[in-house]
CSV table of C-alpha atoms and ligand atoms in Angstrom, one decimal:
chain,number,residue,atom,x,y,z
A,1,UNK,CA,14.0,47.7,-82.6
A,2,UNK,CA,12.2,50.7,-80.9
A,3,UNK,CA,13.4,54.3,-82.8
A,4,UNK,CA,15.3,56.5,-80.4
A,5,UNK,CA,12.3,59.6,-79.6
A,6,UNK,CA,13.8,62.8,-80.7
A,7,UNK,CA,12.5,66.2,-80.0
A,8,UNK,CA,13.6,69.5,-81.7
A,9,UNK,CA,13.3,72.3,-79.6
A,10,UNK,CA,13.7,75.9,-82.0
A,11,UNK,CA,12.2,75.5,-85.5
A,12,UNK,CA,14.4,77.9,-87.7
A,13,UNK,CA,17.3,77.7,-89.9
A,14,UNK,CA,18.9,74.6,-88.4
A,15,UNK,CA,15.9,72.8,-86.8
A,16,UNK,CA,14.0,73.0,-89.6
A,17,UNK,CA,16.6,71.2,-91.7
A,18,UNK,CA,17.4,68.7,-88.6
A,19,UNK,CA,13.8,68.1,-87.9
A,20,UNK,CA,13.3,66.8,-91.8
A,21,UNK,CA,16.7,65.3,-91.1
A,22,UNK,CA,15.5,63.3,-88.2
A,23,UNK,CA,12.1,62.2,-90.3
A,24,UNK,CA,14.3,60.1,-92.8
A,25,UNK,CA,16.2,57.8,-90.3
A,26,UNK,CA,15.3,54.6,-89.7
A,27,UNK,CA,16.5,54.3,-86.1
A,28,UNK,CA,15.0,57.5,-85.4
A,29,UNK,CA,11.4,59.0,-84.8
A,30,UNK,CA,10.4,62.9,-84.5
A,31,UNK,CA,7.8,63.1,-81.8
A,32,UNK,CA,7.7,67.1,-82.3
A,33,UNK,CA,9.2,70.5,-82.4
A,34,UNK,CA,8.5,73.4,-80.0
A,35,UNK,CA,8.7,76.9,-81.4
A,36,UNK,CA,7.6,80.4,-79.4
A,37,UNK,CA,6.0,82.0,-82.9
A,38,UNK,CA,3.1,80.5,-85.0
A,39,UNK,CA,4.9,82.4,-88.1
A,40,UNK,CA,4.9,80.5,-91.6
A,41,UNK,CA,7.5,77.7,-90.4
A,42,UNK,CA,5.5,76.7,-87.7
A,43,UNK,CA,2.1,77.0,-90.4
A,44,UNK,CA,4.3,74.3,-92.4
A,45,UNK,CA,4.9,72.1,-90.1
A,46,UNK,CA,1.7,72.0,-89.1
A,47,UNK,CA,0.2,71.2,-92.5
A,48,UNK,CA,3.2,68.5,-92.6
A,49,UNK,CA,1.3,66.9,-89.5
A,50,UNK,CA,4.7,67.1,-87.1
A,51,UNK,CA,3.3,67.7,-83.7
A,52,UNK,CA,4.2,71.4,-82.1
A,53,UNK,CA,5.0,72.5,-78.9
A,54,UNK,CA,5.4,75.7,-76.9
A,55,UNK,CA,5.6,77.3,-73.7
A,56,UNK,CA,2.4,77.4,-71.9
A,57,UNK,CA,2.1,81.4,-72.3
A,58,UNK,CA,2.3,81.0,-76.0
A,59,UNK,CA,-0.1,78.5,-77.0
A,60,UNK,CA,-2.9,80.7,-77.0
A,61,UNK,CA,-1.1,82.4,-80.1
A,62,UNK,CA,-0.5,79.9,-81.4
A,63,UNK,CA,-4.5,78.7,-81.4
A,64,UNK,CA,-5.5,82.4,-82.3
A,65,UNK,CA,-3.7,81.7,-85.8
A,66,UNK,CA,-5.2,78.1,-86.4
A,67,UNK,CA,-2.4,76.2,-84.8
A,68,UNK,CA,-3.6,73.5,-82.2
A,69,UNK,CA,-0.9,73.1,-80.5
A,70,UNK,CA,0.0,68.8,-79.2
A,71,UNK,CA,0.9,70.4,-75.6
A,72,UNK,CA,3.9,72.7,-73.6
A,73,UNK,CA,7.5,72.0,-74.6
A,74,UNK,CA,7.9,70.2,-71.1
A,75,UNK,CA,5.3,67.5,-72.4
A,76,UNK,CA,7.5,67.4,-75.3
A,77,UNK,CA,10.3,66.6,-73.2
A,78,UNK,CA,8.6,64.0,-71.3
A,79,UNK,CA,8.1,61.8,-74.3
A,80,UNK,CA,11.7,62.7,-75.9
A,81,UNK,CA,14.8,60.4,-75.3
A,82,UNK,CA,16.6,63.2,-76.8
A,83,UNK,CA,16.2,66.7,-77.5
A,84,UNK,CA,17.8,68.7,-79.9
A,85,UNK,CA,18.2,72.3,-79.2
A,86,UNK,CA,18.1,74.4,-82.2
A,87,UNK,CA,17.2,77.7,-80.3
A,88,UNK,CA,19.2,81.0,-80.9
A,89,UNK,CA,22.7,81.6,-79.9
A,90,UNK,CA,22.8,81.5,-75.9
A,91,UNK,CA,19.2,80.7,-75.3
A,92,UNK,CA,19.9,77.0,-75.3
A,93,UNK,CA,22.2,77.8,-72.1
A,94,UNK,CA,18.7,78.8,-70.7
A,95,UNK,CA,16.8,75.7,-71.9
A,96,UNK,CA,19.6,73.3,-70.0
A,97,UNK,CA,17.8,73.1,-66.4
A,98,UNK,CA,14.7,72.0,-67.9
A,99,UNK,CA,16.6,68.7,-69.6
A,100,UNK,CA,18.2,68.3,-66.8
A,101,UNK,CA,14.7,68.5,-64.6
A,102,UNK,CA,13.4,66.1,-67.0
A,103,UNK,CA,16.5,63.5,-67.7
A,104,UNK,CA,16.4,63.8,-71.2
A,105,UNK,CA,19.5,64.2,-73.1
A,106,UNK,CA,20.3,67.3,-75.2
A,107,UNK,CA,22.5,68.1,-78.3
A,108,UNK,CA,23.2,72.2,-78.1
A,109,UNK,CA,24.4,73.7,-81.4
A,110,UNK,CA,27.7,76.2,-81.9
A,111,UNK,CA,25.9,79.2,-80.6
A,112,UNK,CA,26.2,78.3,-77.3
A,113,UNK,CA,29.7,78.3,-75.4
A,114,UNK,CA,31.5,75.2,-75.1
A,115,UNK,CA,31.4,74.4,-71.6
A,116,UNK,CA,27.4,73.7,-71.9
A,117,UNK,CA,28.2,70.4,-72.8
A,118,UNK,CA,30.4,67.3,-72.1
A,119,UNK,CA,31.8,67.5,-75.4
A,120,UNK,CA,32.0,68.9,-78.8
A,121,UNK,CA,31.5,67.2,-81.7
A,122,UNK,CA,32.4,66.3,-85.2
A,123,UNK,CA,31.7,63.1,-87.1
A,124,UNK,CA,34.7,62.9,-88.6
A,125,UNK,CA,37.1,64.1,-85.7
A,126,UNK,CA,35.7,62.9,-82.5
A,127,UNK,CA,32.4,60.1,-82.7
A,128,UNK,CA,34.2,58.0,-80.2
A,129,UNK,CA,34.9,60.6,-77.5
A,130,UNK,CA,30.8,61.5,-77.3
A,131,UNK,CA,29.7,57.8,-77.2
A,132,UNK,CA,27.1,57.4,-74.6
A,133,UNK,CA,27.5,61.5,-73.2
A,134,UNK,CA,24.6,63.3,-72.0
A,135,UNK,CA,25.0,66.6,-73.6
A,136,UNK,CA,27.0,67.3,-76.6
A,137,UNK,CA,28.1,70.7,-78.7
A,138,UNK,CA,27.6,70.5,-83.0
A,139,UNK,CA,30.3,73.0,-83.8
A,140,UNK,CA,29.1,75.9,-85.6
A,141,UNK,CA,29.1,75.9,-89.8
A,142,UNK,CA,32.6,77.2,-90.0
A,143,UNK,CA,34.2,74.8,-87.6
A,144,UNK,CA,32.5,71.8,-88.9
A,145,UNK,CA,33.8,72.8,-92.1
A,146,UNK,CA,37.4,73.4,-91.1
A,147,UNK,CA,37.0,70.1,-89.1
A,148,UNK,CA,36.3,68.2,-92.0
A,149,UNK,CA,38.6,69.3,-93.9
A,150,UNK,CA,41.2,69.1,-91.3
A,151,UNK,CA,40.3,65.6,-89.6
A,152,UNK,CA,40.7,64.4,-93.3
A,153,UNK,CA,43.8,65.2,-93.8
A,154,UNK,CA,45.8,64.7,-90.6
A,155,UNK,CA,45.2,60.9,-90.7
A,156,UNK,CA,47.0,60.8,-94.1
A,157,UNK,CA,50.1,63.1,-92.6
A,158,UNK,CA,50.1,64.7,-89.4
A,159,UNK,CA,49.4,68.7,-89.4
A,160,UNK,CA,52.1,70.9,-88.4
A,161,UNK,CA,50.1,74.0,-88.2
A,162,UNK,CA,47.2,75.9,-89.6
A,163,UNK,CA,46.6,79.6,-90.7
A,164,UNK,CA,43.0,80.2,-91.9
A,165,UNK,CA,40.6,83.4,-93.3
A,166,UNK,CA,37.0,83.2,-92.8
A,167,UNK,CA,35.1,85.4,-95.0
A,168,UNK,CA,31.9,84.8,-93.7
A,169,UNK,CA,28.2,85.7,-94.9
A,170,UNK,CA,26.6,88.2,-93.2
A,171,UNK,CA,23.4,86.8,-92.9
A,172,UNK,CA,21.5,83.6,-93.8
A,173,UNK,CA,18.6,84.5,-96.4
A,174,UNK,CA,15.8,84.7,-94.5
A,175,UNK,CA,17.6,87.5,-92.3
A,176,UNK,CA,16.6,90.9,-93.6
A,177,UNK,CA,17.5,93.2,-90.5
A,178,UNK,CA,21.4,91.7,-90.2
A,179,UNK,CA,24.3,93.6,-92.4
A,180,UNK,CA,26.9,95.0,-93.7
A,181,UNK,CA,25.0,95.5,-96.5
A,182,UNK,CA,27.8,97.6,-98.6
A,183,UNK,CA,31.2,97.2,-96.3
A,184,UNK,CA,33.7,94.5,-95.5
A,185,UNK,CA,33.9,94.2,-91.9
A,186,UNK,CA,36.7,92.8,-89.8
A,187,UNK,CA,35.1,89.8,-87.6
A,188,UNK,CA,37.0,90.7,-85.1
A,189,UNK,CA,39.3,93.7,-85.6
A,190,UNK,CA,41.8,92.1,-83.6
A,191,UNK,CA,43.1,88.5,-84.4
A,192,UNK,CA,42.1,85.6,-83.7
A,193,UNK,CA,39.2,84.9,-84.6
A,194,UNK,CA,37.0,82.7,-82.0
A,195,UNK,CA,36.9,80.3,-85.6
A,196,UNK,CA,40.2,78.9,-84.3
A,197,UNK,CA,39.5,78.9,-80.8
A,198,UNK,CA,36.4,76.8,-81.6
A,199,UNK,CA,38.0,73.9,-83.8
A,200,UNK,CA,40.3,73.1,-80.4
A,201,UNK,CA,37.3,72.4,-78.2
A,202,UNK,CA,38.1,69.0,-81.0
A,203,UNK,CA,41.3,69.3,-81.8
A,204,UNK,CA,42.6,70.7,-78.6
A,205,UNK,CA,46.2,70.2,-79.4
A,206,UNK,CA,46.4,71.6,-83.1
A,207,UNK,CA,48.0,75.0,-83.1
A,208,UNK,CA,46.0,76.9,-85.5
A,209,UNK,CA,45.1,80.9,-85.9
A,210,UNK,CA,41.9,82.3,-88.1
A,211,UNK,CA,41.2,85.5,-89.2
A,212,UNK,CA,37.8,86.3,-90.3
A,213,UNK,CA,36.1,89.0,-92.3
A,214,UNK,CA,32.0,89.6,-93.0
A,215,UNK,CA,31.1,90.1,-96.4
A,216,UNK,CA,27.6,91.2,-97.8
A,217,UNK,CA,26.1,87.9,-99.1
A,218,UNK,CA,23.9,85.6,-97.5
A,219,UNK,CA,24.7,82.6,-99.5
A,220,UNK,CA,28.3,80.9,-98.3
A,221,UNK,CA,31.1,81.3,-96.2
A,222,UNK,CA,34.2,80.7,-97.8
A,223,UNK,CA,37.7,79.6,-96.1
A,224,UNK,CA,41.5,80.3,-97.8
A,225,UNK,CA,43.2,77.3,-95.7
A,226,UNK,CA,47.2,77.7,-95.3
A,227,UNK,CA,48.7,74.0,-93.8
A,228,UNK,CA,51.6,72.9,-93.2
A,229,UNK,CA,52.6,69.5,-92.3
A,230,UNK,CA,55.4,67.8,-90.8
A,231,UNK,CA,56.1,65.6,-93.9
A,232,UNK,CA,56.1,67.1,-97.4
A,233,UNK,CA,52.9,66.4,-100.0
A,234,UNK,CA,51.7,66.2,-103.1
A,235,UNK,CA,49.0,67.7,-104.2
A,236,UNK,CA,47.6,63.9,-105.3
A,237,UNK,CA,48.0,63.1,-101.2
A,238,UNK,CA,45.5,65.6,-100.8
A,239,UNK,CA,43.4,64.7,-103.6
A,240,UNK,CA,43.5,61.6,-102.8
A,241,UNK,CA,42.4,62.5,-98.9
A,242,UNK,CA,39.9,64.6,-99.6
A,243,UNK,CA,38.1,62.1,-102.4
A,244,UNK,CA,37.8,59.3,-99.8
A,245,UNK,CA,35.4,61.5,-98.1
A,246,UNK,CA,31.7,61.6,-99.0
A,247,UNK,CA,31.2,64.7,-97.3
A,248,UNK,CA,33.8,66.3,-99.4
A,249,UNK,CA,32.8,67.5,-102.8
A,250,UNK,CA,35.8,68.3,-104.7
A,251,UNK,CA,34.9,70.8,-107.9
A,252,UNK,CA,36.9,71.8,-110.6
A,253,UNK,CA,36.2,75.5,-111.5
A,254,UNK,CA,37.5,75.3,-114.7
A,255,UNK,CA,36.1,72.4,-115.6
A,256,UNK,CA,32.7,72.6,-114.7
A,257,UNK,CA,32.3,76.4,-114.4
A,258,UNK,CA,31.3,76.5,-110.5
A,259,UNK,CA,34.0,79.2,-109.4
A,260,UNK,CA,31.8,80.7,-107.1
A,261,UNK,CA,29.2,80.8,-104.0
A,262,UNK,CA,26.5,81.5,-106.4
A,263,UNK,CA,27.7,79.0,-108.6
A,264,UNK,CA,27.8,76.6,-106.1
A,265,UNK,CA,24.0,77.0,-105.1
A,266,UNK,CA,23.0,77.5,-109.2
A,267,UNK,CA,24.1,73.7,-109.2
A,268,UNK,CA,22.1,72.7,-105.7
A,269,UNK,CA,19.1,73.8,-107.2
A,270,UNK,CA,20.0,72.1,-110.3
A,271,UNK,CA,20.1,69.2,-108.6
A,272,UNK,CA,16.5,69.5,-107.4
A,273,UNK,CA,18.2,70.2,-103.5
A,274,UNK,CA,15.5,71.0,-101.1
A,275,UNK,CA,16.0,75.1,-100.1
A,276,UNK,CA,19.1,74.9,-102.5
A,277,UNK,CA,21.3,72.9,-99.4
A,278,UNK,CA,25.0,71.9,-99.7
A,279,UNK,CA,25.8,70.0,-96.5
A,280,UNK,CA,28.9,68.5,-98.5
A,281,UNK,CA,32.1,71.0,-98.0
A,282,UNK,CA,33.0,72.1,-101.3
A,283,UNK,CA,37.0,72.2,-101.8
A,284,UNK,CA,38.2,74.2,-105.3
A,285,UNK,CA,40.7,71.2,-106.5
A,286,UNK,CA,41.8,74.2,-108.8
A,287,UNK,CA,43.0,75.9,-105.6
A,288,UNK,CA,45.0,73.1,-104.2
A,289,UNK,CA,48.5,75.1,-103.9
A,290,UNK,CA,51.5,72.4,-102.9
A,291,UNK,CA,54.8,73.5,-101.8
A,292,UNK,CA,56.8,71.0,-100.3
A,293,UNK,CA,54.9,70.5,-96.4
A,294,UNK,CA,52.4,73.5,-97.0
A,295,UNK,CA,49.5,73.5,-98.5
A,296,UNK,CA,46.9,76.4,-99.5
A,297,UNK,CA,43.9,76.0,-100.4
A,298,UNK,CA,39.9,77.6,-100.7
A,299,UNK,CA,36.8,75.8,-99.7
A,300,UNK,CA,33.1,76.7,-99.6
A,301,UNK,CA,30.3,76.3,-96.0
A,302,UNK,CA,26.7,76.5,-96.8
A,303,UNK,CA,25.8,77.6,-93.1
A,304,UNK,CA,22.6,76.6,-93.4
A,305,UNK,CA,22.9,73.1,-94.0
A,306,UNK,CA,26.5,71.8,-93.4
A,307,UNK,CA,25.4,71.2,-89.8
A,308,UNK,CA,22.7,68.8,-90.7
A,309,UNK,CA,24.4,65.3,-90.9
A,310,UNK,CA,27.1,66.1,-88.0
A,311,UNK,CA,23.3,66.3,-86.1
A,312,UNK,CA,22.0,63.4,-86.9
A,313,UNK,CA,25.7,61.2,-86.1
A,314,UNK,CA,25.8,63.3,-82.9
A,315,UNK,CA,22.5,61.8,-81.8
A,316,UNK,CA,23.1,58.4,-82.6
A,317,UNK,CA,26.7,58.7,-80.8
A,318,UNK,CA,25.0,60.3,-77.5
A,319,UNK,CA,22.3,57.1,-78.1
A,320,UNK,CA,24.8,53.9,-78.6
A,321,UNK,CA,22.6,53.9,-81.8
A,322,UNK,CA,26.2,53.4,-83.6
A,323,UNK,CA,28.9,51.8,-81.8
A,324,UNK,CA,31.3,53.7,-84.7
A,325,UNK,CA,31.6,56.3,-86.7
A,326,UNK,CA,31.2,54.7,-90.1
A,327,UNK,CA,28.1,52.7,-89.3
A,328,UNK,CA,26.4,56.1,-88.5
A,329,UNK,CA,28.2,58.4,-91.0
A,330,UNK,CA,26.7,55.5,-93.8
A,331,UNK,CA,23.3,55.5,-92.7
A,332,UNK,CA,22.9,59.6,-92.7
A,333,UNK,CA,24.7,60.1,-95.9
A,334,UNK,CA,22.3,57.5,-97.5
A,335,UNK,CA,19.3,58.9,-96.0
A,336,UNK,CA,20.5,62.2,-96.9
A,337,UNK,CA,21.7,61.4,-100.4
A,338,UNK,CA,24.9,63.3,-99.5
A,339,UNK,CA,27.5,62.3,-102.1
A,340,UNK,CA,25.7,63.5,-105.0
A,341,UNK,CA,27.0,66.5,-105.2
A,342,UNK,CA,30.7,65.3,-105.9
A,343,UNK,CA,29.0,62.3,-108.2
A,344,UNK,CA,27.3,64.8,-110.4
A,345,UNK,CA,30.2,67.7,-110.7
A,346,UNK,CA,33.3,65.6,-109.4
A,347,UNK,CA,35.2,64.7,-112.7
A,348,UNK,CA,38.0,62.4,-112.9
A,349,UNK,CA,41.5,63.3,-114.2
A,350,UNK,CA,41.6,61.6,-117.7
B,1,NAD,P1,17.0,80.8,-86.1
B,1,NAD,O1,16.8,82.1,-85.5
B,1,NAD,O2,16.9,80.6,-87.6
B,1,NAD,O3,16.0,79.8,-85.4
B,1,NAD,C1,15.7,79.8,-84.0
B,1,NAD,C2,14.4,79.1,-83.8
B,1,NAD,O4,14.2,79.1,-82.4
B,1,NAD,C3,13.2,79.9,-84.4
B,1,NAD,O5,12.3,79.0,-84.8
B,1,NAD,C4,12.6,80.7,-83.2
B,1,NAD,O6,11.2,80.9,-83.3
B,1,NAD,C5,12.9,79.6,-82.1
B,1,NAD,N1,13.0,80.2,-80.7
B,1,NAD,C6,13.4,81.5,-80.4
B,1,NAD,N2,13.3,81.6,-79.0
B,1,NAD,C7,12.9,80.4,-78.5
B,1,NAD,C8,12.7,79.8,-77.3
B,1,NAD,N3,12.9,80.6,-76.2
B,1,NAD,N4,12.2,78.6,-77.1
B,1,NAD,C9,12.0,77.8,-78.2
B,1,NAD,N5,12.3,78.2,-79.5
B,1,NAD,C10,12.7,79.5,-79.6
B,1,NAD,O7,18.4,80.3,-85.6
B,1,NAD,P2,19.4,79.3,-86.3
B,1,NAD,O8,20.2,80.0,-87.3
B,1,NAD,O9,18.7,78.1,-86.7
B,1,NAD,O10,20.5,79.0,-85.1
B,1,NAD,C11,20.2,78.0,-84.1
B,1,NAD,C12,21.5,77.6,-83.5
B,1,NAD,O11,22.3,77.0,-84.6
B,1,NAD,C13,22.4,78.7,-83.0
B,1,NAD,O12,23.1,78.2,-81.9
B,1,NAD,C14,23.3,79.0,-84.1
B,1,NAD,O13,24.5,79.7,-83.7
B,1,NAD,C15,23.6,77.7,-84.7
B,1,NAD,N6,24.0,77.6,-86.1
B,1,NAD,C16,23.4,78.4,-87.0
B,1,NAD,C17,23.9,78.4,-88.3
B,1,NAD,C18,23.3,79.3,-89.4
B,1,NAD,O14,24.0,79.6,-90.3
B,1,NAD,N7,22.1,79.7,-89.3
B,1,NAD,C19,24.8,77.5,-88.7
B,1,NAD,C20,25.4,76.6,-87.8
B,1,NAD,C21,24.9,76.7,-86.4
């Protein structure tokens, strides 16, 4: 069978990881990434051999610092079946004409608004609804994290209503010119948060409300999660919900001693995880608070990687690759040794 030609236009936090994603499929082929700088990530993937594209005023920059460059981003799009747009918040809005000039279809991330795309997506929520659509939305890190967590749960008993805080990182590692760097700052002053807002462009019907609050660390997000359901549960059903999901690592703090971001990324790297990635959604079983139908609990997003697999089903829903969600969702944990996490640190109830 001929592998689906993807393109990855934007070569930072995400693309990077998507683009290496992308490499290890075996329906799938990376024919290049386009970037605007020749900085050290665009250096790497050079040495790596993946062919880079730019914009036809930038390639001479790119050739100044050693970089042959394998043409314009529109040759890149000519070849691509598929592009996926890993560009900064709002520029993929920009980039949109030029698919459309060239036919190719285009996965934006949760930077951009909603309405870019035919759909937004989860693996775990909605596969089915993006079969076969042209352009499709990967929620940001925080709302594929509630999603998962959420979409989990409401097929074992059906959600009543949600009540979430978001204390979010204030910047991702690499960003040394983003703060607060001593303050806790209200992510909106005003409530809700857009986190909310943003899990309905999947959920549309669920009545939730977030808060959210930026905290000065770059490595995790972290969520306190207040359900309730219509039926009462144990704190087993939700155990036993959230273990059926690879994507779910549940962790016992006291147990194991990982009762913290830091923690959390101490034990990727033990692990030997490339740039210390999580994409599992870590859930604190210790947290698990049941009281009749509500439930309270804390989970852990590693923005930088959670993303990652929700890219790589998105494009084989938008391709037919996958006719359902647990064909694809199989394949890209596999390829993306996803599970581990819980396997290694997950430790049963004697
Ligand atoms: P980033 O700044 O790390 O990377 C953006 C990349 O795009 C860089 O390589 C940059 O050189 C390149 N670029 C800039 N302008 C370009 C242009 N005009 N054409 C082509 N390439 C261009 O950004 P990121 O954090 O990877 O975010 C990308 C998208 O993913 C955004 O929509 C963001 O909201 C979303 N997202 C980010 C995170 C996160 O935590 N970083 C998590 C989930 C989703």
């Amino acid at each position: 069978m001929r592998k689906i030609k993807v393109a990855v236009n934007g070569y930072g936090t995400i693309g990077k990881r998507v683009a290496e994603a992308i490499m290890l499929q075996p329906d799938m082929e990376l024919i290049g990434i386009a970037k605007t700088r020749p900085d050290y990530a665009a250096l790497l993937a050079y040495r790596m051999k993946i062919p880079i594209y730019t914009s036809r005023e930038h390639v001479k920059l790119f050739e100044n610092n050693g970089i042959s460059v394998a043409g314009t981003i529109e040759d890149m799009l000519r070849e691509a079946d598929i592009v996926v747009d890993a560009t900064p918040a709002g520029i993929g809005a920009k980039y949109k004409p030029l698919y459309e000039k060239y036919g190719v279809k285009a996965l934006f991330q949760g930077g951009e608004k909603p309405d870019i795309a035919d759909a937004s997506f989860n693996s775990y929520c909605n596969y089915d609804e993006c079969l076969d659509k042209k352009y499709i939305r990967v929620v940001s890190c925080n709302t594929t994290g509630l999603l998962r967590l959420l979409c989990s749960l409401n097929t074992y008993n059906k959600i009543r209503r949600v009540r979430a805080t978001i204390v979010r990182r204030a910047a991702d590692p690499k960003e040394d010119k983003k703060g607060p760097i001593n303050s806790i700052k209200p992510n909106p002053v005003t409530v809700p948060s857009h986190h909310g807002v943003d899990v309905k462009t999947v959920l549309r019907d669920l009545n939730i409300v977030t808060t959210a609050v930026i905290v000065p660390t770059t490595l995790m997000h972290l969520h306190i999660v207040n359900i309730e359901f219509e039926n009462p549960m144990t704190r087993g059903d939700i155990i036993n919900a959230l273990s059926a999901r690879r994507r779910i690592a549940l962790v016992n703090a006291e147990l194991t001693g990982i009762d913290s971001t830091a923690k959390i990324i101490e034990a990727a790297r033990d692990l030997g995880r490339k740039r210390s990635d999580v994409p599992e959604l870590i859930v604190w079983e210790d947290s698990i608070h049941v009281s009749g139908n509500e439930v309270i609990l804390m989970q852990a997003v590693h923005q930088e990687s959670i993303v990652v697999p929700e890219n790589i089903d998105a494009i084989r829903a938008v391709m037919g690759l996958a006719k359902n969600p647990e064909e694809s969702i199989r394949i890209t944990d596999q390829t993306l040794k996803i599970g581990i996490f819980r396997e290694m640190f997950s430790i049963p109830k004697s």
